[in-house]
Each structure stands twice: as structure tokens, then as C-alpha cells.
């Protein structure tokens, strides 16, 4: 079950900021590399005939690519927020991070039930019946997404102000007090859900590859000797 957002108003030391930056850089590299790999795989799938295998592969790649971009972008913006050295820069990255969190959650799960059918989490659900061993974990993640979807704002007002650049509202928003601990822990809640989805899909993909390899081996054994 997902935990409530907790923060302790901690102010990171310069060394802790450097360590966070190193961890973020490593994470960004790993995910950006995986995005490149998934793009190449998608090009291969698109050039192949339609089949059940390609349908499953396409969903894995589409959902995985979305999670890769969203996760990576959130980490980039969190890193920039943490490392910002002046107040305007820090308030700017807080706003952009909250826009990214709002848009990412909207595409991952959605705020309104009528739009949920087009979300990436529901897209993954299209193939979950083929992976009965992973359904309980998927349902658990979806349940947590449903709980936090009802959160009051999900920064909708911030998103509108930042995207539409209303000068008066933007001025007020950018001058709101910044609680660094609160901003980071709120971002972490969604980043953690991306991590859970990514781990679930990695194990599903591994299980599917193992299944296909076993089928191939059985097919080869059934071929007549010439």
C-alpha cells in the first residue's frame, strides 16, 4: 500500500546535494540508455507482421518508453531543483517539476474515470490476463494509483499557471515559500510508482522471454530428423 507523503523539513548539506546529484546522474543515464534500446526494438516490431507476440512486445515497449521518459524527466527536474543556487531558479524548477508530475500522472492513470481507458496503466492491463502470476501486483499498484488520484490538486493550478504564463499568477506562484523537503517527497511518491511499474514489467518481460524460449525448444525437438 502506498504511504502518505511525509517530510521533515530537512535542509540538505552541500555534500548531500553532491551525492544526490551523482545518484540522479546514474539513474538518468540508465533510463536514457533503456529509452534508446526500446526505440530500436519498436522500429523492429513496426516492421514485422502482426502477431500476438508483436502485440505484447508493442505494449511492453509503449508503456516502458512512457515510464522511461516520465521517470527520467522527473529525476532531471528534481536534480535541477535540488541543485538550484538562487531563489528564482529554485521556484522555476519547482513549478516545472510539478507540471511534469501532473502531466505524468494524467497519462499514467488519469484524474477522471472517463479518461482512464486511454492511460498507460490500462494499456498494460490489456495483456495482464496472459500473466496470471503478476496480476495481484498489478492490481495492488492500480489500487494505489486510485488512492492518490483523488488527491485535492495534483498541482493543476500550478500546471495551468506555468503552461499558460499568466504573469500576475506566475509572480504570486513563484514567490510562494519553498519547502524543499516537501517538494522532493511529493515528487518521490510518483517516482516510486514509476519504479514499481518498471520492476513489474521487467519481470513480466523476463517471464515472457523464458516462455517463448521454452516453446522454441519444444518446437525444435519435435522437428523430424532428416
mmCIF file of C-alpha atoms in Angstrom:
data_model
loop_
_atom_site.group_PDB
_atom_site.id
_atom_site.type_symbol
_atom_site.label_atom_id
_atom_site.label_comp_id
_atom_site.label_asym_id
_atom_site.label_seq_id
_atom_site.Cartn_x
_atom_site.Cartn_y
_atom_site.Cartn_z
ATOM 1 C CA UNK A 1 0.000 0.000 0.000
ATOM 2 C CA UNK A 2 1.208 3.473 -0.814
ATOM 3 C CA UNK A 3 2.268 5.614 2.129
ATOM 4 C CA UNK A 4 1.149 9.144 2.873
ATOM 5 C CA UNK A 5 3.613 11.866 1.909
ATOM 6 C CA UNK A 6 5.855 12.622 4.882
ATOM 7 C CA UNK A 7 8.574 15.237 5.045
ATOM 8 C CA UNK A 8 10.777 16.519 7.850
ATOM 9 C CA UNK A 9 11.771 19.991 6.586
ATOM 10 C CA UNK A 10 15.362 18.774 6.262
ATOM 11 C CA UNK A 11 17.831 21.057 4.517
ATOM 12 C CA UNK A 12 20.477 19.064 2.662
ATOM 13 C CA UNK A 13 24.144 19.784 3.262
ATOM 14 C CA UNK A 14 26.382 20.634 0.261
ATOM 15 C CA UNK A 15 27.836 17.111 0.409
ATOM 16 C CA UNK A 16 24.379 15.524 0.467
ATOM 17 C CA UNK A 17 23.456 17.569 -2.610
ATOM 18 C CA UNK A 18 26.540 16.325 -4.421
ATOM 19 C CA UNK A 19 25.697 12.714 -3.517
ATOM 20 C CA UNK A 20 22.109 13.187 -4.685
ATOM 21 C CA UNK A 21 23.400 14.626 -7.953
ATOM 22 C CA UNK A 22 25.647 11.582 -8.518
ATOM 23 C CA UNK A 23 22.751 9.196 -7.858
ATOM 24 C CA UNK A 24 20.472 11.191 -10.172
ATOM 25 C CA UNK A 25 23.079 11.235 -12.956
ATOM 26 C CA UNK A 26 23.467 7.440 -12.775
ATOM 27 C CA UNK A 27 19.692 6.960 -12.836
ATOM 28 C CA UNK A 28 19.268 9.334 -15.776
ATOM 29 C CA UNK A 29 21.957 7.501 -17.755
ATOM 30 C CA UNK A 30 20.403 4.082 -17.097
ATOM 31 C CA UNK A 31 16.934 5.179 -18.137
ATOM 32 C CA UNK A 32 18.059 7.220 -21.145
ATOM 33 C CA UNK A 33 20.001 4.164 -22.362
ATOM 34 C CA UNK A 34 16.908 1.994 -21.942
ATOM 35 C CA UNK A 35 14.810 4.521 -23.888
ATOM 36 C CA UNK A 36 17.232 4.235 -26.816
ATOM 37 C CA UNK A 37 17.050 0.448 -26.660
ATOM 38 C CA UNK A 38 13.243 0.438 -26.579
ATOM 39 C CA UNK A 39 13.095 2.806 -29.552
ATOM 40 C CA UNK A 40 15.218 0.417 -31.605
ATOM 41 C CA UNK A 41 13.017 -2.514 -30.547
ATOM 42 C CA UNK A 42 9.880 -0.606 -31.550
ATOM 43 C CA UNK A 43 11.300 0.053 -35.004
ATOM 44 C CA UNK A 44 11.820 -3.708 -35.412
ATOM 45 C CA UNK A 45 8.320 -4.536 -34.148
ATOM 46 C CA UNK A 46 6.716 -1.999 -36.506
ATOM 47 C CA UNK A 47 8.435 -3.578 -39.486
ATOM 48 C CA UNK A 48 7.306 -7.104 -38.517
ATOM 49 C CA UNK A 49 3.998 -8.808 -39.350
ATOM 50 C CA UNK A 50 1.148 -8.511 -36.847
ATOM 51 C CA UNK A 51 1.089 -11.334 -34.304
ATOM 52 C CA UNK A 52 0.214 -11.958 -30.654
ATOM 53 C CA UNK A 53 3.921 -11.809 -29.846
ATOM 54 C CA UNK A 54 4.289 -8.410 -31.509
ATOM 55 C CA UNK A 55 1.165 -7.087 -29.769
ATOM 56 C CA UNK A 56 2.614 -7.989 -26.380
ATOM 57 C CA UNK A 57 6.013 -6.586 -27.337
ATOM 58 C CA UNK A 58 4.442 -3.358 -28.599
ATOM 59 C CA UNK A 59 2.584 -2.798 -25.311
ATOM 60 C CA UNK A 60 5.720 -3.519 -23.285
ATOM 61 C CA UNK A 61 7.671 -1.009 -25.374
ATOM 62 C CA UNK A 62 4.980 1.698 -25.433
ATOM 63 C CA UNK A 63 4.382 1.588 -21.680
ATOM 64 C CA UNK A 64 8.091 1.169 -20.939
ATOM 65 C CA UNK A 65 9.023 4.145 -23.118
ATOM 66 C CA UNK A 66 6.436 6.360 -21.429
ATOM 67 C CA UNK A 67 7.667 5.351 -17.980
ATOM 68 C CA UNK A 68 11.282 5.852 -19.080
ATOM 69 C CA UNK A 69 10.663 9.401 -20.313
ATOM 70 C CA UNK A 70 8.422 10.401 -17.397
ATOM 71 C CA UNK A 71 10.704 8.904 -14.747
ATOM 72 C CA UNK A 72 13.830 10.386 -16.310
ATOM 73 C CA UNK A 73 12.270 13.838 -16.729
ATOM 74 C CA UNK A 74 11.101 13.858 -13.099
ATOM 75 C CA UNK A 75 14.598 12.942 -11.907
ATOM 76 C CA UNK A 76 16.196 15.617 -14.128
ATOM 77 C CA UNK A 77 13.860 18.288 -12.758
ATOM 78 C CA UNK A 78 14.250 17.106 -9.153
ATOM 79 C CA UNK A 79 18.025 17.241 -9.537
ATOM 80 C CA UNK A 80 17.817 20.752 -11.019
ATOM 81 C CA UNK A 81 15.522 21.850 -8.178
ATOM 82 C CA UNK A 82 17.853 20.450 -5.520
ATOM 83 C CA UNK A 83 20.955 21.976 -7.086
ATOM 84 C CA UNK A 84 19.425 25.407 -7.862
ATOM 85 C CA UNK A 85 21.513 28.123 -6.246
ATOM 86 C CA UNK A 86 19.141 31.124 -6.229
ATOM 87 C CA UNK A 87 15.518 31.648 -5.289
ATOM 88 C CA UNK A 88 14.147 32.387 -8.779
ATOM 89 C CA UNK A 89 15.859 29.353 -10.256
ATOM 90 C CA UNK A 90 14.569 27.151 -7.442
ATOM 91 C CA UNK A 91 10.973 28.378 -7.784
ATOM 92 C CA UNK A 92 11.197 27.922 -11.563
ATOM 93 C CA UNK A 93 12.254 24.268 -11.265
ATOM 94 C CA UNK A 94 9.657 23.627 -8.569
ATOM 95 C CA UNK A 95 6.965 24.794 -10.985
ATOM 96 C CA UNK A 96 8.291 22.766 -13.919
ATOM 97 C CA UNK A 97 8.651 19.657 -11.738
ATOM 98 C CA UNK A 98 5.043 19.965 -10.574
ATOM 99 C CA UNK A 99 3.865 20.400 -14.185
ATOM 100 C CA UNK A 100 5.748 17.226 -15.112
ATOM 101 C CA UNK A 101 4.253 15.331 -12.164
ATOM 102 C CA UNK A 102 0.754 16.480 -13.111
ATOM 103 C CA UNK A 103 1.092 15.504 -16.772
ATOM 104 C CA UNK A 104 2.851 12.223 -15.987
ATOM 105 C CA UNK A 105 0.163 11.090 -13.574
ATOM 106 C CA UNK A 106 -2.537 12.121 -16.048
ATOM 107 C CA UNK A 107 -1.019 9.843 -18.715
ATOM 108 C CA UNK A 108 -0.112 7.028 -16.321
ATOM 109 C CA UNK A 109 -3.536 6.725 -14.667
ATOM 110 C CA UNK A 110 -5.679 9.829 -15.097
ATOM 111 C CA UNK A 111 -7.715 12.040 -12.810
ATOM 112 C CA UNK A 112 -11.162 11.339 -14.288
ATOM 113 C CA UNK A 113 -12.511 7.828 -14.753
ATOM 114 C CA UNK A 114 -13.875 8.677 -18.205
ATOM 115 C CA UNK A 115 -10.320 9.308 -19.456
ATOM 116 C CA UNK A 116 -8.734 6.316 -17.738
ATOM 117 C CA UNK A 117 -9.253 3.929 -20.668
ATOM 118 C CA UNK A 118 -6.564 5.804 -22.608
ATOM 119 C CA UNK A 119 -3.969 5.675 -19.815
ATOM 120 C CA UNK A 120 -0.758 3.685 -19.994
ATOM 121 C CA UNK A 121 -1.598 1.697 -16.865
ATOM 122 C CA UNK A 122 -4.813 0.476 -18.516
ATOM 123 C CA UNK A 123 -2.887 -0.293 -21.714
ATOM 124 C CA UNK A 124 -0.645 -2.624 -19.708
ATOM 125 C CA UNK A 125 -3.807 -4.175 -18.264
ATOM 126 C CA UNK A 126 -4.753 -5.350 -21.784
ATOM 127 C CA UNK A 127 -2.176 -8.139 -21.532
ATOM 128 C CA UNK A 128 -2.299 -8.893 -17.794
ATOM 129 C CA UNK A 129 -4.591 -11.906 -18.318
ATOM 130 C CA UNK A 130 -1.637 -13.545 -20.093
ATOM 131 C CA UNK A 131 0.488 -13.095 -16.955
ATOM 132 C CA UNK A 132 -1.621 -14.545 -14.099
ATOM 133 C CA UNK A 133 1.375 -14.723 -11.771
ATOM 134 C CA UNK A 134 1.731 -10.944 -11.858
ATOM 135 C CA UNK A 135 -1.914 -9.862 -11.666
ATOM 136 C CA UNK A 136 -2.004 -9.390 -7.880
ATOM 137 C CA UNK A 137 0.952 -6.993 -8.026
ATOM 138 C CA UNK A 138 -0.608 -5.068 -10.916
ATOM 139 C CA UNK A 139 -3.904 -4.761 -9.039
ATOM 140 C CA UNK A 140 -2.042 -3.518 -5.966
ATOM 141 C CA UNK A 141 -0.313 -0.779 -7.973
ATOM 142 C CA UNK A 142 -3.587 0.214 -9.649
ATOM 143 C CA UNK A 143 -5.230 0.417 -6.226
ATOM 144 C CA UNK A 144 -2.520 2.801 -5.023
ATOM 145 C CA UNK A 145 -2.898 4.902 -8.164
ATOM 146 C CA UNK A 146 -6.625 5.099 -7.490
ATOM 147 C CA UNK A 147 -5.994 6.326 -3.945
ATOM 148 C CA UNK A 148 -3.701 9.168 -4.921
ATOM 149 C CA UNK A 149 -5.821 10.129 -7.949
ATOM 150 C CA UNK A 150 -8.294 11.640 -5.507
ATOM 151 C CA UNK A 151 -5.693 13.964 -4.014
ATOM 152 C CA UNK A 152 -7.010 17.528 -3.986
ATOM 153 C CA UNK A 153 -4.928 19.296 -6.598
ATOM 154 C CA UNK A 154 -2.100 17.311 -8.120
ATOM 155 C CA UNK A 155 -0.765 20.815 -8.906
ATOM 156 C CA UNK A 156 -3.431 21.508 -11.527
ATOM 157 C CA UNK A 157 -3.421 25.216 -10.689
ATOM 158 C CA UNK A 158 0.388 25.329 -10.847
ATOM 159 C CA UNK A 159 0.293 23.476 -14.153
ATOM 160 C CA UNK A 160 -2.131 26.000 -15.651
ATOM 161 C CA UNK A 161 -0.141 28.978 -14.384
ATOM 162 C CA UNK A 162 3.196 27.619 -15.625
ATOM 163 C CA UNK A 163 1.916 26.471 -19.026
ATOM 164 C CA UNK A 164 -0.243 29.495 -19.842
ATOM 165 C CA UNK A 165 2.219 32.007 -18.325
ATOM 166 C CA UNK A 166 -0.264 34.298 -16.614
ATOM 167 C CA UNK A 167 2.131 36.998 -15.385
ATOM 168 C CA UNK A 168 0.234 38.031 -12.235
ATOM 169 C CA UNK A 169 -0.485 34.475 -11.132
ATOM 170 C CA UNK A 170 3.010 33.361 -12.096
ATOM 171 C CA UNK A 171 4.503 36.130 -9.953
ATOM 172 C CA UNK A 172 2.467 35.014 -6.945
ATOM 173 C CA UNK A 173 3.231 31.339 -7.546
ATOM 174 C CA UNK A 174 6.965 31.904 -7.925
ATOM 175 C CA UNK A 175 7.015 33.853 -4.624
ATOM 176 C CA UNK A 176 5.351 31.141 -2.551
ATOM 177 C CA UNK A 177 7.649 29.848 0.219
ATOM 178 C CA UNK A 178 9.649 26.781 -0.808
ATOM 179 C CA UNK A 179 9.851 23.754 1.473
ATOM 180 C CA UNK A 180 12.490 21.676 -0.280
ATOM 181 C CA UNK A 181 11.769 18.541 1.740
ATOM 182 C CA UNK A 182 8.032 18.707 0.948
ATOM 183 C CA UNK A 183 8.580 19.244 -2.791
ATOM 184 C CA UNK A 184 11.014 16.328 -3.076
ATOM 185 C CA UNK A 185 8.914 13.890 -1.033
ATOM 186 C CA UNK A 186 5.788 14.697 -3.053
ATOM 187 C CA UNK A 187 7.737 14.026 -6.251
ATOM 188 C CA UNK A 188 9.093 10.802 -4.751
ATOM 189 C CA UNK A 189 5.580 9.394 -4.360
ATOM 190 C CA UNK A 190 5.016 9.320 -8.125
ATOM 191 C CA UNK A 191 8.624 8.404 -8.938
ATOM 192 C CA UNK A 192 8.222 5.389 -6.632
ATOM 193 C CA UNK A 193 5.140 4.271 -8.568
ATOM 194 C CA UNK A 194 7.104 4.510 -11.818
ATOM 195 C CA UNK A 195 9.780 2.338 -10.209
ATOM 196 C CA UNK A 196 7.199 -0.260 -9.178
ATOM 197 C CA UNK A 197 5.728 -0.363 -12.690
ATOM 198 C CA UNK A 198 9.197 -0.641 -14.205
ATOM 199 C CA UNK A 199 10.183 -3.558 -11.956
ATOM 200 C CA UNK A 200 6.883 -5.340 -12.597
ATOM 201 C CA UNK A 201 7.279 -5.015 -16.364
ATOM 202 C CA UNK A 202 10.911 -6.137 -16.261
ATOM 203 C CA UNK A 203 9.898 -9.382 -14.512
ATOM 204 C CA UNK A 204 6.919 -9.871 -16.838
ATOM 205 C CA UNK A 205 9.170 -9.393 -19.861
ATOM 206 C CA UNK A 206 11.723 -11.850 -18.487
ATOM 207 C CA UNK A 207 8.989 -14.430 -17.851
ATOM 208 C CA UNK A 208 7.625 -13.964 -21.369
ATOM 209 C CA UNK A 209 11.056 -14.383 -22.966
ATOM 210 C CA UNK A 210 11.627 -17.559 -20.917
ATOM 211 C CA UNK A 211 8.209 -18.865 -22.036
ATOM 212 C CA UNK A 212 8.973 -18.180 -25.709
ATOM 213 C CA UNK A 213 12.386 -19.828 -25.403
ATOM 214 C CA UNK A 214 10.795 -22.966 -23.941
ATOM 215 C CA UNK A 215 8.261 -23.042 -26.772
ATOM 216 C CA UNK A 216 11.037 -22.690 -29.328
ATOM 217 C CA UNK A 217 12.994 -25.509 -27.717
ATOM 218 C CA UNK A 218 9.949 -27.804 -27.742
ATOM 219 C CA UNK A 219 9.279 -26.965 -31.400
ATOM 220 C CA UNK A 220 12.863 -27.791 -32.335
ATOM 221 C CA UNK A 221 12.655 -31.135 -30.530
ATOM 222 C CA UNK A 222 9.502 -32.007 -32.475
ATOM 223 C CA UNK A 223 11.109 -31.433 -35.872
ATOM 224 C CA UNK A 224 11.717 -34.710 -37.784
ATOM 225 C CA UNK A 225 15.305 -35.829 -38.176
ATOM 226 C CA UNK A 226 16.488 -35.564 -41.770
#
